[in-house]
Amino acid sequence: MAENDDDVPFMQKLLDSYYVLTVIGVLSPTILYTLWGIVDIMNTPLAK
Amino acid sequence: MATTYRTCPASGLQFEAQAEKLMKWNAVAAVLWLLVGGITAIGVIMTRWPAFKLLPPDQFYLILTAHGIDMLLCWIIFFEMAVLYFASSTLLRCRLATPMLGWVQFWLMVVGSIMTNVAIFQGESSVMFTSYVPMQAAPHFYLGLILFAVGALIGCFIFLGTLAVAKKDKTYTGSIPMVTFGALTATIIAIFTILTGAGILVPTFFWSVGLIKEIDPQLYRMVWWGLGHSSQQINVAAHVSIWYLIPAIVIGAKPLSEKVSRGAFLLYILFLQLASAHHLLSDPGMSAEWKVLNTSYFMYFAVMASMIHGFTVPGAVEAAMRRKGFTNGTFEWLRKAPWGNPAFAGMFISLVSFGFLGGISGVVLGTEQINMLMHNTFYVPGHFHTTVVTGTTLAFMAVTYLLVPTLFKREMIHPKLCQIQPYLFGIAMSITGLVMMGAGTLGVSRRHWDMAFQGAPFTYEWPGAAMLMMGMTGFFGVVTIIGGGLWIYLVVGSLLWGKKLDGGQYVDKPTPIPAATPAASASHHGSDHVAVPGTVVLALTLFVAFVLYYYVNWKYLSEVWLLS
């Protein structure tokens, strides 16, 4: 383990930050799949 | 809360008392639901087998609904709760966070799963696993699923809380172990999955009791698949963790590169859930951009992650075996691997079947153009039986051979039968999945009761190969059920009649990991930098199979979709 926090590479810091991972792991599909999907469906024209 | 810890003398794994009880209860509930799911599988398979067509339509759809819910949710999520408690409290050698909430998790899931099953077997909720609106189930069908999901969500937060406890108590240094990191990945995917599920099941419940007038079917399908497919991605992350765990315990294997393996799990966290979009590739409401970006671009990052795990796990096995002296030729390590150990054999069959069958077919289904060849055909259950059954279920079965002696303190009964079971179940299920996909490629519908469509105004003459493959599906499906039944008998029999083993002394403080024990390997850090030529050959074989199969499907598409 690195003695100083500055010695720890960014990627390792990210992989060790499980709350940050949780946030991005929930946000990423929520935006790309769910919210974008809802926008697509809302923009589907109604049949006349 | 005062608690006690015991260290298993054989494995060195340490069990905190509350976590141990929760692991046992969740695992037992999982096995009971597997039993129910297995019994319903008989009805499903004997009805789709054209020579038998056992059940009438109404009973078939009822049984199919129960089979889907009990296998894809109840059996697997209960088992995953046990995995989360194990990967946090046991591997990090710390107390469980909020054990009382653990019991809330367990009982909510028990009540929810029973409530949904009661609704199904009352006969008013034969809406199948997907429960697409405007088909409507009884209100307690949805309420049961909601309670079950809330329970599972509580389990996820207990896992995260236990990581915080371990960090605060400094029971580990540096990063959490690889297996725990895989379980964290499963937890994160589970949180998205459950929140998405709540987003659609709660309004659908209100719709079923008349408080909401209607649910938009397209919106339902899109949001529901965020639950339906992502729930199976929890399984992928969980069983990949078990792939790392079993070789670590059995032969002391270490990942080839922790950085690369953890990076692959990060790709799962970011992209794996997006594969849900491949279920909607033929839906008119979704834009081409949404479909293509979510499947043919982002999904491939997750596919790459699976290929990394598929390379590093056998690579870790090869490296460990070479360190033990099995260095002759390219494959001595593979020939001399512990194939008689059911945990190892089950893990390896799970890995191969998931990679060659489930993985390749998943990529094909995720490609918009060739998806059209088999969209909503029998190919789809063929694909997910080679991911969820040979991938996840077999991996869970395999790890149970290690957990019964160490967690339940019982010796497995009938060691010879234990050795046979993973081969019987894994090979039979792989063949079943393969012929299901073959029948689907020829157009057999995904879940229609009668492939002959008797009484329809137009008849369709199926090629003989389709009938043959449906017959093979029936035969090998029955063999798979026998293999699954054998596992239930061996596990339950061992708990009831297995020789009692020494469980170790109970102490009131966690203890350091004893050196040179399987637990030390499972809680390890570090990579094994050994050349693995055999694994490179295996990986190239997978690539060749992948390219050939991909090409064959494009060729097939060009023949059915004539352009001039």
Coordinates of C-alpha atoms in Angstrom, one line a residue:
Chain A
M1 CA 0.0 0.0 0.0
A2 CA 1.3 3.4 -0.9
E3 CA 2.3 5.5 2.2
N4 CA 1.0 8.7 0.7
D5 CA -2.3 9.2 -1.1
D6 CA -0.6 11.1 -3.9
D7 CA 1.5 8.0 -4.7
V8 CA -1.7 6.0 -5.6
P9 CA -2.5 6.1 -9.4
F10 CA -5.8 7.6 -10.4
M11 CA -7.2 4.4 -11.7
Q12 CA -6.5 2.6 -8.5
K13 CA -8.1 5.4 -6.5
L14 CA -11.1 5.1 -8.7
L15 CA -11.4 1.3 -8.4
D16 CA -11.0 1.6 -4.6
S17 CA -13.7 4.3 -4.3
Y18 CA -16.7 2.0 -4.2
Y19 CA -19.2 4.8 -3.6
V20 CA -18.0 6.6 -6.7
L21 CA -18.2 3.4 -8.7
T22 CA -21.8 2.9 -7.4
V23 CA -22.8 6.4 -8.5
I24 CA -21.3 6.1 -12.0
G25 CA -22.5 2.5 -12.3
V26 CA -26.1 3.6 -11.7
L27 CA -25.9 6.9 -13.6
S28 CA -24.3 5.5 -16.8
P29 CA -27.2 3.1 -17.8
T30 CA -29.8 5.5 -16.3
I31 CA -28.7 8.2 -18.8
L32 CA -27.7 6.1 -21.8
Y33 CA -30.5 3.5 -21.6
T34 CA -33.4 4.6 -19.5
L35 CA -33.6 8.4 -19.9
W36 CA -32.5 8.4 -23.6
G37 CA -35.1 5.6 -24.2
I38 CA -37.8 7.7 -22.5
V39 CA -37.0 10.7 -24.7
D40 CA -37.1 8.5 -27.8
I41 CA -40.6 7.1 -26.9
M42 CA -41.9 10.6 -26.0
N43 CA -40.8 11.8 -29.4
T44 CA -42.6 9.0 -31.3
P45 CA -45.4 10.6 -33.2
L46 CA -48.9 9.5 -32.4
A47 CA -50.9 7.6 -35.1
K48 CA -53.5 9.7 -36.8
Chain B
M1 CA -23.7 -5.8 18.7
A2 CA -21.5 -8.5 20.3
T3 CA -20.8 -11.3 18.0
T4 CA -18.5 -14.3 17.5
Y5 CA -16.2 -15.6 14.8
R6 CA -15.1 -19.0 13.9
T7 CA -12.3 -20.0 11.5
C8 CA -12.8 -23.2 9.5
P9 CA -9.8 -25.4 10.2
A10 CA -9.7 -26.9 6.7
S11 CA -10.1 -23.8 4.6
G12 CA -9.0 -21.0 6.9
L13 CA -12.1 -19.0 6.0
Q14 CA -13.6 -17.0 8.9
F15 CA -17.3 -16.8 9.5
E16 CA -18.9 -14.1 11.6
A17 CA -21.9 -15.6 13.4
Q18 CA -24.7 -13.4 12.0
A19 CA -23.3 -13.4 8.5
E20 CA -22.9 -17.2 8.7
K21 CA -26.6 -17.7 9.6
L22 CA -27.7 -15.3 6.8
M23 CA -25.5 -17.1 4.3
K24 CA -27.1 -20.5 5.3
W25 CA -30.7 -19.3 5.3
N26 CA -30.3 -17.5 1.9
A27 CA -28.6 -20.5 0.4
V28 CA -31.2 -22.9 1.7
A29 CA -34.0 -20.7 0.3
A30 CA -32.2 -20.6 -3.0
V31 CA -32.0 -24.4 -3.2
L32 CA -35.7 -24.7 -2.4
W33 CA -36.6 -22.3 -5.2
L34 CA -34.3 -24.2 -7.6
L35 CA -36.3 -27.3 -6.7
V36 CA -39.6 -25.6 -7.6
G37 CA -38.0 -24.2 -10.7
G38 CA -36.7 -27.6 -11.6
I39 CA -40.1 -29.3 -11.2
T40 CA -41.7 -26.6 -13.4
A41 CA -38.9 -27.2 -16.0
I42 CA -40.3 -30.7 -16.5
G43 CA -43.6 -29.2 -17.5
V44 CA -42.0 -26.7 -19.9
I45 CA -39.6 -29.1 -21.6
M46 CA -42.2 -31.9 -21.9
T47 CA -44.6 -29.5 -23.5
R48 CA -42.1 -28.0 -26.0
W49 CA -41.0 -31.6 -26.9
P50 CA -43.3 -32.1 -30.0
A51 CA -43.6 -35.8 -29.4
F52 CA -45.2 -35.3 -25.9
K53 CA -46.8 -31.8 -25.7
L54 CA -47.6 -32.6 -22.1
L55 CA -49.6 -29.6 -20.9
P56 CA -52.6 -27.7 -22.4
P57 CA -51.9 -24.0 -23.3
D58 CA -53.3 -22.5 -20.1
Q59 CA -51.3 -24.8 -17.8
F60 CA -48.2 -24.4 -20.0
Y61 CA -48.1 -20.6 -19.7
L62 CA -48.8 -20.8 -16.0
I63 CA -45.9 -23.2 -15.5
L64 CA -43.6 -21.2 -17.8
T65 CA -44.3 -18.1 -15.8
A66 CA -43.4 -19.9 -12.6
H67 CA -40.3 -21.4 -14.2
G68 CA -39.0 -18.0 -15.3
I69 CA -39.7 -16.2 -12.0
D70 CA -38.4 -19.0 -9.8
M71 CA -35.2 -19.7 -11.8
L72 CA -34.2 -16.3 -13.0
L73 CA -35.1 -14.4 -9.9
C74 CA -35.8 -16.5 -6.8
W75 CA -33.1 -19.2 -7.0
I76 CA -30.4 -16.9 -8.3
I77 CA -31.0 -13.7 -6.2
F78 CA -31.3 -15.7 -3.0
F79 CA -28.0 -17.4 -3.8
E80 CA -26.4 -14.1 -4.7
M81 CA -27.4 -12.7 -1.3
A82 CA -25.4 -15.5 0.3
V83 CA -22.5 -14.7 -2.1
L84 CA -22.6 -11.0 -1.0
Y85 CA -22.4 -11.9 2.7
F86 CA -19.6 -14.3 1.9
A87 CA -17.6 -11.9 -0.3
S88 CA -17.9 -9.1 2.3
S89 CA -17.9 -10.5 5.8
T90 CA -16.0 -13.7 5.2
L91 CA -13.4 -12.6 2.7
L92 CA -12.7 -9.3 4.5
R93 CA -12.8 -11.1 7.9
C94 CA -15.1 -8.5 9.5
R95 CA -18.5 -8.3 11.2
L96 CA -21.6 -7.8 9.1
A97 CA -23.0 -4.3 9.0
T98 CA -26.6 -4.1 10.4
P99 CA -27.3 -7.8 10.7
M100 CA -30.9 -7.1 11.8
L101 CA -31.5 -5.5 8.4
G102 CA -30.1 -8.7 7.0
W103 CA -33.1 -10.6 8.4
V104 CA -35.4 -7.9 7.0
Q105 CA -33.8 -8.6 3.6
F106 CA -34.3 -12.3 4.0
W107 CA -37.9 -12.3 5.1
L108 CA -39.0 -9.6 2.6
M109 CA -37.6 -11.8 -0.2
V110 CA -39.3 -14.9 1.3
V111 CA -42.7 -13.2 1.6
G112 CA -42.3 -11.6 -1.8
S113 CA -41.3 -14.8 -3.6
I114 CA -44.1 -16.8 -2.0
M115 CA -46.7 -14.0 -2.8
T116 CA -45.7 -13.9 -6.4
N117 CA -45.8 -17.7 -6.7
V118 CA -49.2 -17.9 -5.0
A119 CA -50.5 -15.4 -7.6
I120 CA -49.1 -17.5 -10.4
F121 CA -50.4 -20.8 -9.2
Q122 CA -53.9 -19.3 -8.6
G123 CA -54.0 -19.1 -12.4
E124 CA -54.7 -15.4 -12.9
S125 CA -51.1 -14.3 -13.5
S126 CA -49.8 -16.4 -16.5
V127 CA -48.0 -13.3 -17.9
M128 CA -44.6 -15.0 -18.0
F129 CA -41.4 -13.6 -16.7
T130 CA -41.6 -10.5 -19.0
S131 CA -45.2 -9.7 -17.9
Y132 CA -45.6 -7.3 -20.8
V133 CA -48.6 -5.0 -20.5
P134 CA -51.4 -4.8 -21.5
M135 CA -51.5 -8.4 -20.1
Q136 CA -52.4 -8.0 -16.5
A137 CA -51.5 -10.2 -13.6
A138 CA -53.1 -10.2 -10.1
P139 CA -52.0 -7.3 -7.9
H140 CA -50.1 -9.6 -5.5
F141 CA -48.0 -10.8 -8.4
Y142 CA -46.5 -7.3 -8.8
L143 CA -46.5 -6.6 -5.0
G144 CA -44.6 -9.8 -4.4
L145 CA -41.9 -8.9 -6.9
I146 CA -41.7 -5.4 -5.4
L147 CA -41.2 -6.8 -1.9
F148 CA -38.6 -9.3 -3.2
A149 CA -36.7 -6.4 -4.9
V150 CA -36.8 -4.2 -1.8
G151 CA -35.3 -7.1 0.2
A152 CA -32.5 -7.6 -2.4
L153 CA -31.8 -3.9 -2.4
I154 CA -31.4 -4.0 1.4
G155 CA -28.9 -6.9 0.9
C156 CA -26.9 -4.7 -1.5
F157 CA -26.7 -1.8 1.0
I158 CA -25.6 -4.2 3.7
F159 CA -22.8 -5.4 1.4
L160 CA -21.7 -1.8 0.9
G161 CA -22.0 -1.1 4.7
T162 CA -19.9 -4.2 5.4
L163 CA -17.1 -2.9 3.1
A164 CA -17.2 0.3 5.1
V165 CA -16.9 -1.7 8.4
A166 CA -13.9 -3.6 7.0
K167 CA -12.3 -0.4 5.9
K168 CA -12.9 1.3 9.3
D169 CA -11.7 -1.7 11.3
K170 CA -8.7 -2.1 8.9
T171 CA -9.3 -5.8 8.3
Y172 CA -7.6 -5.4 4.9
T173 CA -4.9 -3.3 3.4
G174 CA -4.8 -1.7 0.0
S175 CA -7.6 -2.7 -2.3
I176 CA -10.4 -5.2 -1.5
P177 CA -9.8 -8.7 -2.8
M178 CA -10.6 -9.5 -6.4
V179 CA -13.6 -11.7 -5.6
T180 CA -15.0 -9.0 -3.3
F181 CA -14.5 -6.5 -6.1
G182 CA -16.5 -8.8 -8.5
A183 CA -19.2 -9.0 -5.9
L184 CA -19.1 -5.1 -5.6
T185 CA -19.7 -5.0 -9.4
A186 CA -22.7 -7.3 -9.0
T187 CA -24.0 -5.1 -6.3
I188 CA -23.7 -1.9 -8.3
I189 CA -25.5 -3.6 -11.3
A190 CA -28.1 -4.9 -8.8
I191 CA -28.8 -1.4 -7.5
F192 CA -29.5 0.0 -11.0
T193 CA -31.6 -3.1 -11.8
I194 CA -33.7 -2.9 -8.7
L195 CA -34.3 0.9 -9.0
T196 CA -35.3 0.4 -12.6
G197 CA -37.6 -2.4 -11.7
A198 CA -39.2 -0.3 -9.0
G199 CA -39.7 2.4 -11.7
I200 CA -41.9 0.2 -13.7
L201 CA -43.3 -2.4 -11.3
V202 CA -44.7 0.1 -8.8
P203 CA -46.8 1.9 -11.4
T204 CA -47.8 -1.4 -12.9
F205 CA -49.0 -2.5 -9.5
F206 CA -51.1 0.7 -9.2
W207 CA -52.5 -0.1 -12.7
S208 CA -53.4 -3.6 -11.5
V209 CA -55.5 -2.2 -8.6
G210 CA -57.1 0.4 -10.8
L211 CA -55.3 3.5 -9.5
I212 CA -53.6 4.2 -12.9
K213 CA -55.6 4.0 -16.1
E214 CA -53.0 2.6 -18.4
I215 CA -49.3 1.8 -18.9
D216 CA -47.7 2.6 -22.2
P217 CA -46.6 -0.8 -23.6
Q218 CA -43.5 0.5 -25.3
L219 CA -42.4 2.4 -22.2
Y220 CA -43.1 -0.7 -20.2
R221 CA -41.0 -2.9 -22.5
M222 CA -38.0 -0.5 -22.4
V223 CA -37.9 0.1 -18.7
W224 CA -38.8 -3.5 -17.8
W225 CA -35.8 -4.8 -19.8
G226 CA -33.6 -2.5 -17.7
L227 CA -34.7 -4.9 -14.9
G228 CA -35.2 -8.1 -16.9
H229 CA -31.8 -8.2 -18.7
S230 CA -29.8 -6.3 -16.1
S231 CA -30.8 -8.8 -13.4
Q232 CA -29.0 -11.4 -15.5
Q233 CA -26.0 -9.2 -15.6
I234 CA -25.8 -9.3 -11.8
N235 CA -25.5 -13.0 -12.4
V236 CA -22.6 -12.5 -14.8
A237 CA -20.6 -10.4 -12.4
A238 CA -21.4 -12.9 -9.6
H239 CA -20.4 -16.0 -11.4
V240 CA -17.2 -14.4 -12.8
S241 CA -16.3 -13.6 -9.2
I242 CA -16.9 -17.3 -8.4
W243 CA -14.7 -18.3 -11.4
Y244 CA -11.9 -16.3 -9.7
L245 CA -12.7 -17.7 -6.3
I246 CA -12.7 -21.5 -7.1
P247 CA -9.3 -21.8 -8.7
A248 CA -7.9 -19.6 -5.9
I249 CA -9.2 -22.0 -3.3
V250 CA -8.6 -25.2 -5.1
I251 CA -5.1 -24.7 -6.6
G252 CA -4.0 -21.3 -5.2
A253 CA -4.4 -19.5 -8.6
K254 CA -3.9 -15.7 -8.8
P255 CA -5.2 -13.5 -11.7
L256 CA -2.6 -12.9 -14.5
S257 CA -3.0 -9.2 -13.9
E258 CA -5.2 -7.7 -11.1
K259 CA -5.2 -4.4 -12.9
V260 CA -6.5 -5.8 -16.1
S261 CA -9.2 -8.0 -14.3
R262 CA -10.4 -5.1 -12.2
G263 CA -10.4 -2.9 -15.3
A264 CA -12.7 -5.5 -16.9
F265 CA -15.0 -5.4 -14.0
L266 CA -15.1 -1.5 -14.4
L267 CA -16.2 -2.0 -18.0
Y268 CA -19.0 -4.2 -16.6
I269 CA -20.0 -1.4 -14.2
L270 CA -20.1 1.1 -17.0
F271 CA -21.5 -0.8 -19.9
L272 CA -22.9 -4.2 -19.1
Q273 CA -26.5 -3.1 -18.3
L274 CA -26.8 -1.4 -21.7
A275 CA -27.1 -4.8 -23.3
S276 CA -30.7 -4.7 -22.2
A277 CA -31.3 -2.8 -25.5
H278 CA -30.8 -5.8 -27.6
H279 CA -34.3 -7.0 -26.6
L280 CA -35.7 -3.9 -28.3
L281 CA -33.8 -4.1 -31.6
S282 CA -37.1 -4.8 -33.5
D283 CA -39.2 -2.3 -31.5
P284 CA -40.5 0.6 -33.6
G285 CA -40.4 3.2 -30.8
M286 CA -36.7 3.3 -30.3
S287 CA -34.4 5.4 -32.5
A288 CA -31.6 3.8 -34.5
E289 CA -29.1 5.8 -32.6
W290 CA -30.3 4.5 -29.3
K291 CA -30.2 0.9 -30.5
V292 CA -26.9 1.1 -32.3
L293 CA -25.0 3.0 -29.6
N294 CA -26.3 0.9 -26.7
T295 CA -25.7 -2.5 -28.4
S296 CA -23.2 -2.4 -31.2
Y297 CA -20.9 0.1 -29.5
F298 CA -21.2 0.3 -25.7
M299 CA -22.2 -3.4 -25.3
Y300 CA -18.9 -4.4 -27.0
F301 CA -17.0 -2.9 -24.1
A302 CA -18.8 -5.3 -21.8
V303 CA -18.2 -8.2 -24.3
M304 CA -14.5 -7.2 -24.3
A305 CA -14.6 -7.4 -20.5
S306 CA -16.1 -10.9 -20.6
M307 CA -13.4 -12.0 -23.1
I308 CA -10.7 -10.6 -20.7
H309 CA -12.2 -12.7 -17.8
G310 CA -12.5 -15.6 -20.2
F311 CA -8.8 -15.3 -20.8
T312 CA -7.5 -14.5 -17.4
V313 CA -9.4 -17.2 -15.4
P314 CA -8.0 -20.2 -17.4
G315 CA -4.7 -18.2 -17.6
A316 CA -4.6 -18.1 -13.8
V317 CA -5.3 -21.8 -13.7
E318 CA -2.5 -22.4 -16.2
A319 CA -0.1 -20.2 -14.3
A320 CA -0.8 -21.9 -11.0
M321 CA -0.5 -25.4 -12.6
R322 CA 2.8 -24.4 -14.3
R323 CA 4.1 -23.2 -10.9
K324 CA 3.3 -26.6 -9.5
G325 CA 5.5 -28.2 -12.2
F326 CA 3.1 -29.1 -14.9
T327 CA 5.2 -27.4 -17.6
N328 CA 5.4 -30.1 -20.4
G329 CA 4.0 -29.1 -23.7
T330 CA 1.2 -26.6 -24.2
F331 CA -1.5 -28.5 -22.4
E332 CA -0.1 -30.6 -19.6
W333 CA -1.5 -28.1 -17.1
L334 CA -4.9 -28.7 -18.6
R335 CA -4.7 -32.5 -18.7
K336 CA -3.5 -32.6 -15.1
A337 CA -5.9 -30.1 -13.7
P338 CA -8.1 -31.3 -10.8
W339 CA -10.9 -32.6 -13.0
G340 CA -12.1 -35.0 -10.3
N341 CA -12.8 -32.0 -8.0
P342 CA -16.5 -31.1 -8.7
A343 CA -16.0 -27.5 -7.8
F344 CA -13.1 -27.0 -10.3
A345 CA -14.8 -29.1 -13.0
G346 CA -18.1 -27.2 -12.6
M347 CA -16.3 -23.9 -12.8
F348 CA -14.4 -24.8 -15.9
I349 CA -17.4 -26.2 -17.8
S350 CA -19.3 -23.1 -16.8
L351 CA -16.5 -20.9 -18.2
V352 CA -16.2 -22.8 -21.5
S353 CA -20.0 -23.1 -22.1
F354 CA -20.6 -19.4 -21.2
G355 CA -17.8 -18.2 -23.5
F356 CA -18.3 -20.4 -26.5
L357 CA -22.1 -20.7 -26.4
G358 CA -23.6 -17.9 -24.3
G359 CA -21.0 -15.3 -25.1
I360 CA -20.9 -15.7 -28.9
S361 CA -24.6 -16.1 -29.2
G362 CA -25.0 -12.9 -27.1
V363 CA -22.9 -10.9 -29.5
V364 CA -24.9 -12.2 -32.4
L365 CA -28.2 -11.3 -30.7
G366 CA -26.8 -7.8 -29.9
T367 CA -26.0 -7.1 -33.6
E368 CA -29.0 -5.3 -35.1
Q369 CA -28.8 -6.8 -38.5
I370 CA -28.3 -10.5 -37.7
N371 CA -30.5 -10.1 -34.6
M372 CA -33.4 -10.1 -37.1
L373 CA -32.6 -13.7 -38.0
M374 CA -33.5 -15.0 -34.6
H375 CA -35.3 -12.2 -32.8
N376 CA -38.0 -13.6 -30.5
T377 CA -37.3 -17.2 -31.6
F378 CA -36.3 -20.2 -29.6
Y379 CA -32.7 -19.0 -30.1
V380 CA -33.3 -16.5 -27.3
P381 CA -34.0 -19.0 -24.5
G382 CA -31.2 -21.1 -26.0
H383 CA -28.8 -18.2 -25.5
F384 CA -29.9 -17.4 -22.0
H385 CA -29.8 -21.0 -20.9
T386 CA -26.1 -21.1 -21.9
T387 CA -25.5 -17.9 -19.9
V388 CA -27.7 -18.2 -16.9
V389 CA -27.8 -22.0 -16.5
T390 CA -24.4 -23.3 -17.6
G391 CA -22.8 -19.9 -16.7
T392 CA -24.4 -18.8 -13.5
T393 CA -26.2 -21.9 -12.1
L394 CA -23.4 -24.3 -12.8
A395 CA -20.9 -21.8 -11.2
F396 CA -23.1 -21.6 -8.1
M397 CA -23.5 -25.4 -8.0
A398 CA -19.7 -25.7 -8.2
V399 CA -18.9 -23.3 -5.4
T400 CA -21.5 -25.1 -3.2
Y401 CA -19.2 -28.2 -3.2
L402 CA -16.7 -26.0 -1.3
L403 CA -19.2 -24.3 0.9
V404 CA -21.1 -27.3 2.3
P405 CA -18.0 -28.6 4.2
T406 CA -16.8 -25.1 5.3
L407 CA -20.0 -23.2 5.9
F408 CA -22.4 -26.0 6.8
K409 CA -19.7 -28.2 8.4
R410 CA -20.8 -31.3 6.6
E411 CA -18.9 -33.7 4.4
M412 CA -20.5 -34.2 0.9
I413 CA -22.2 -37.6 0.5
H414 CA -21.5 -39.9 -2.5
P415 CA -18.2 -38.4 -3.6
K416 CA -18.3 -40.3 -6.9
L417 CA -21.7 -38.9 -7.7
C418 CA -20.4 -35.4 -6.8
Q419 CA -17.7 -35.9 -9.4
I420 CA -20.2 -36.9 -12.1
Q421 CA -22.8 -34.2 -11.4
P422 CA -21.1 -31.1 -13.0
Y423 CA -20.4 -33.0 -16.2
L424 CA -23.9 -34.4 -16.4
F425 CA -25.6 -31.1 -15.8
G426 CA -23.1 -28.9 -17.7
I427 CA -22.7 -31.0 -20.8
A428 CA -26.5 -31.8 -21.1
M429 CA -27.4 -28.1 -20.7
S430 CA -24.8 -27.0 -23.2
I431 CA -26.2 -29.4 -25.8
T432 CA -29.8 -28.3 -24.9
G433 CA -28.8 -24.7 -25.4
L434 CA -27.1 -25.4 -28.7
V435 CA -30.0 -27.3 -30.2
M436 CA -32.4 -24.6 -28.9
M437 CA -30.4 -22.0 -30.8
G438 CA -30.4 -24.3 -33.8
A439 CA -34.2 -24.6 -33.8
G440 CA -34.5 -20.9 -33.2
T441 CA -32.3 -20.2 -36.2
L442 CA -34.8 -22.2 -38.3
G443 CA -37.6 -20.0 -37.0
V444 CA -39.2 -22.0 -34.1
S445 CA -40.9 -19.4 -31.9
R446 CA -39.6 -18.4 -28.5
R447 CA -42.4 -19.6 -26.3
H448 CA -45.4 -20.6 -28.3
W449 CA -47.1 -23.6 -26.8
D450 CA -47.6 -25.3 -30.2
M451 CA -44.9 -24.9 -32.8
A452 CA -47.2 -26.6 -35.4
F453 CA -49.8 -23.8 -34.9
Q454 CA -52.6 -26.3 -35.2
G455 CA -55.9 -24.7 -36.3
A456 CA -54.2 -21.7 -37.8
P457 CA -55.6 -20.6 -41.2
F458 CA -52.2 -21.1 -42.8
T459 CA -50.0 -24.1 -42.2
Y460 CA -46.2 -24.1 -42.2
E461 CA -44.2 -27.2 -43.0
W462 CA -41.2 -27.2 -40.6
P463 CA -37.9 -28.7 -41.9
G464 CA -37.1 -32.0 -40.4
A465 CA -34.0 -30.5 -38.7
A466 CA -36.3 -28.2 -36.7
M467 CA -38.3 -31.1 -35.4
L468 CA -35.2 -33.1 -34.7
M469 CA -33.7 -30.3 -32.7
M470 CA -36.9 -29.7 -30.7
G471 CA -36.8 -33.5 -29.9
M472 CA -33.2 -33.2 -28.9
T473 CA -34.1 -30.2 -26.8
G474 CA -36.6 -32.3 -25.0
F475 CA -34.3 -35.2 -24.4
F476 CA -31.2 -33.3 -23.3
G477 CA -33.5 -31.0 -21.3
V478 CA -34.7 -34.0 -19.3
V479 CA -31.0 -35.1 -18.8
T480 CA -30.2 -31.6 -17.5
I481 CA -33.1 -31.7 -15.1
I482 CA -31.8 -35.1 -13.8
G483 CA -28.4 -33.4 -13.3
G484 CA -29.9 -30.5 -11.4
G485 CA -32.0 -32.9 -9.3
L486 CA -28.9 -34.9 -8.5
W487 CA -27.2 -31.7 -7.2
I488 CA -30.2 -30.9 -5.0
Y489 CA -30.1 -34.5 -3.7
L490 CA -26.4 -34.3 -3.0
V491 CA -26.6 -31.0 -1.3
V492 CA -29.7 -31.6 0.8
G493 CA -28.5 -35.1 1.5
S494 CA -25.2 -33.9 2.7
L495 CA -26.8 -31.3 5.0
L496 CA -29.1 -34.0 6.5
W497 CA -26.9 -37.1 6.6
G498 CA -23.3 -35.9 5.7
K499 CA -20.6 -36.6 8.3
K500 CA -20.2 -33.7 10.7
L501 CA -17.0 -31.8 10.4
D502 CA -15.0 -29.7 12.9
G503 CA -16.1 -26.1 12.4
G504 CA -13.4 -24.5 14.5
Q505 CA -13.4 -22.6 17.8
Y506 CA -15.7 -19.6 18.4
V507 CA -13.8 -16.4 19.4
D508 CA -15.1 -12.9 20.0
K509 CA -12.6 -11.1 17.7
P510 CA -11.7 -11.5 14.1
T511 CA -8.3 -13.2 13.5
P512 CA -5.7 -12.7 10.8
I513 CA -5.7 -15.0 7.8
P514 CA -3.7 -18.1 8.6
A515 CA -0.8 -18.4 6.1
A516 CA -0.8 -21.1 3.5
T517 CA -4.6 -21.8 3.6
P518 CA -7.2 -21.6 0.8
A519 CA -8.6 -18.5 2.5
A520 CA -5.2 -16.7 2.0
S521 CA -5.5 -17.3 -1.7
A522 CA -9.1 -16.1 -1.9
S523 CA -8.3 -12.9 0.1
H524 CA -5.0 -12.3 -1.8
H525 CA -3.7 -9.5 -3.8
G526 CA -1.1 -9.7 -6.5
S527 CA -0.8 -11.2 -10.0
D528 CA 0.9 -14.2 -11.4
H529 CA 3.3 -13.3 -14.2
V530 CA 3.8 -16.6 -15.9
A531 CA 3.7 -17.3 -19.6
V532 CA 0.5 -19.0 -20.5
P533 CA 0.8 -20.4 -24.1
G534 CA -2.0 -23.0 -23.6
T535 CA -4.5 -20.3 -22.7
V536 CA -3.4 -18.2 -25.7
V537 CA -4.3 -21.2 -27.9
L538 CA -7.7 -21.6 -26.2
A539 CA -8.4 -17.9 -26.6
L540 CA -7.5 -18.1 -30.3
T541 CA -9.8 -21.1 -30.7
L542 CA -12.6 -19.0 -29.2
F543 CA -11.8 -16.1 -31.7
V544 CA -11.9 -18.5 -34.7
A545 CA -15.2 -20.0 -33.5
F546 CA -16.6 -16.5 -33.0
V547 CA -15.4 -15.2 -36.4
L548 CA -16.8 -18.3 -38.3
Y549 CA -20.1 -18.2 -36.5
Y550 CA -20.4 -14.4 -37.1
Y551 CA -19.6 -14.9 -40.8
V552 CA -22.1 -17.8 -41.1
N553 CA -24.9 -15.6 -39.7
W554 CA -24.2 -12.7 -42.1
K555 CA -24.1 -15.1 -45.0
Y556 CA -27.4 -16.6 -43.8
L557 CA -28.9 -13.0 -43.6
S558 CA -27.8 -12.3 -47.1
E559 CA -29.7 -15.4 -48.3
V560 CA -33.0 -14.7 -46.4
W561 CA -33.0 -11.0 -47.1
L562 CA -32.6 -10.8 -50.9
L563 CA -31.5 -7.4 -52.2
S564 CA -31.3 -6.8 -55.9

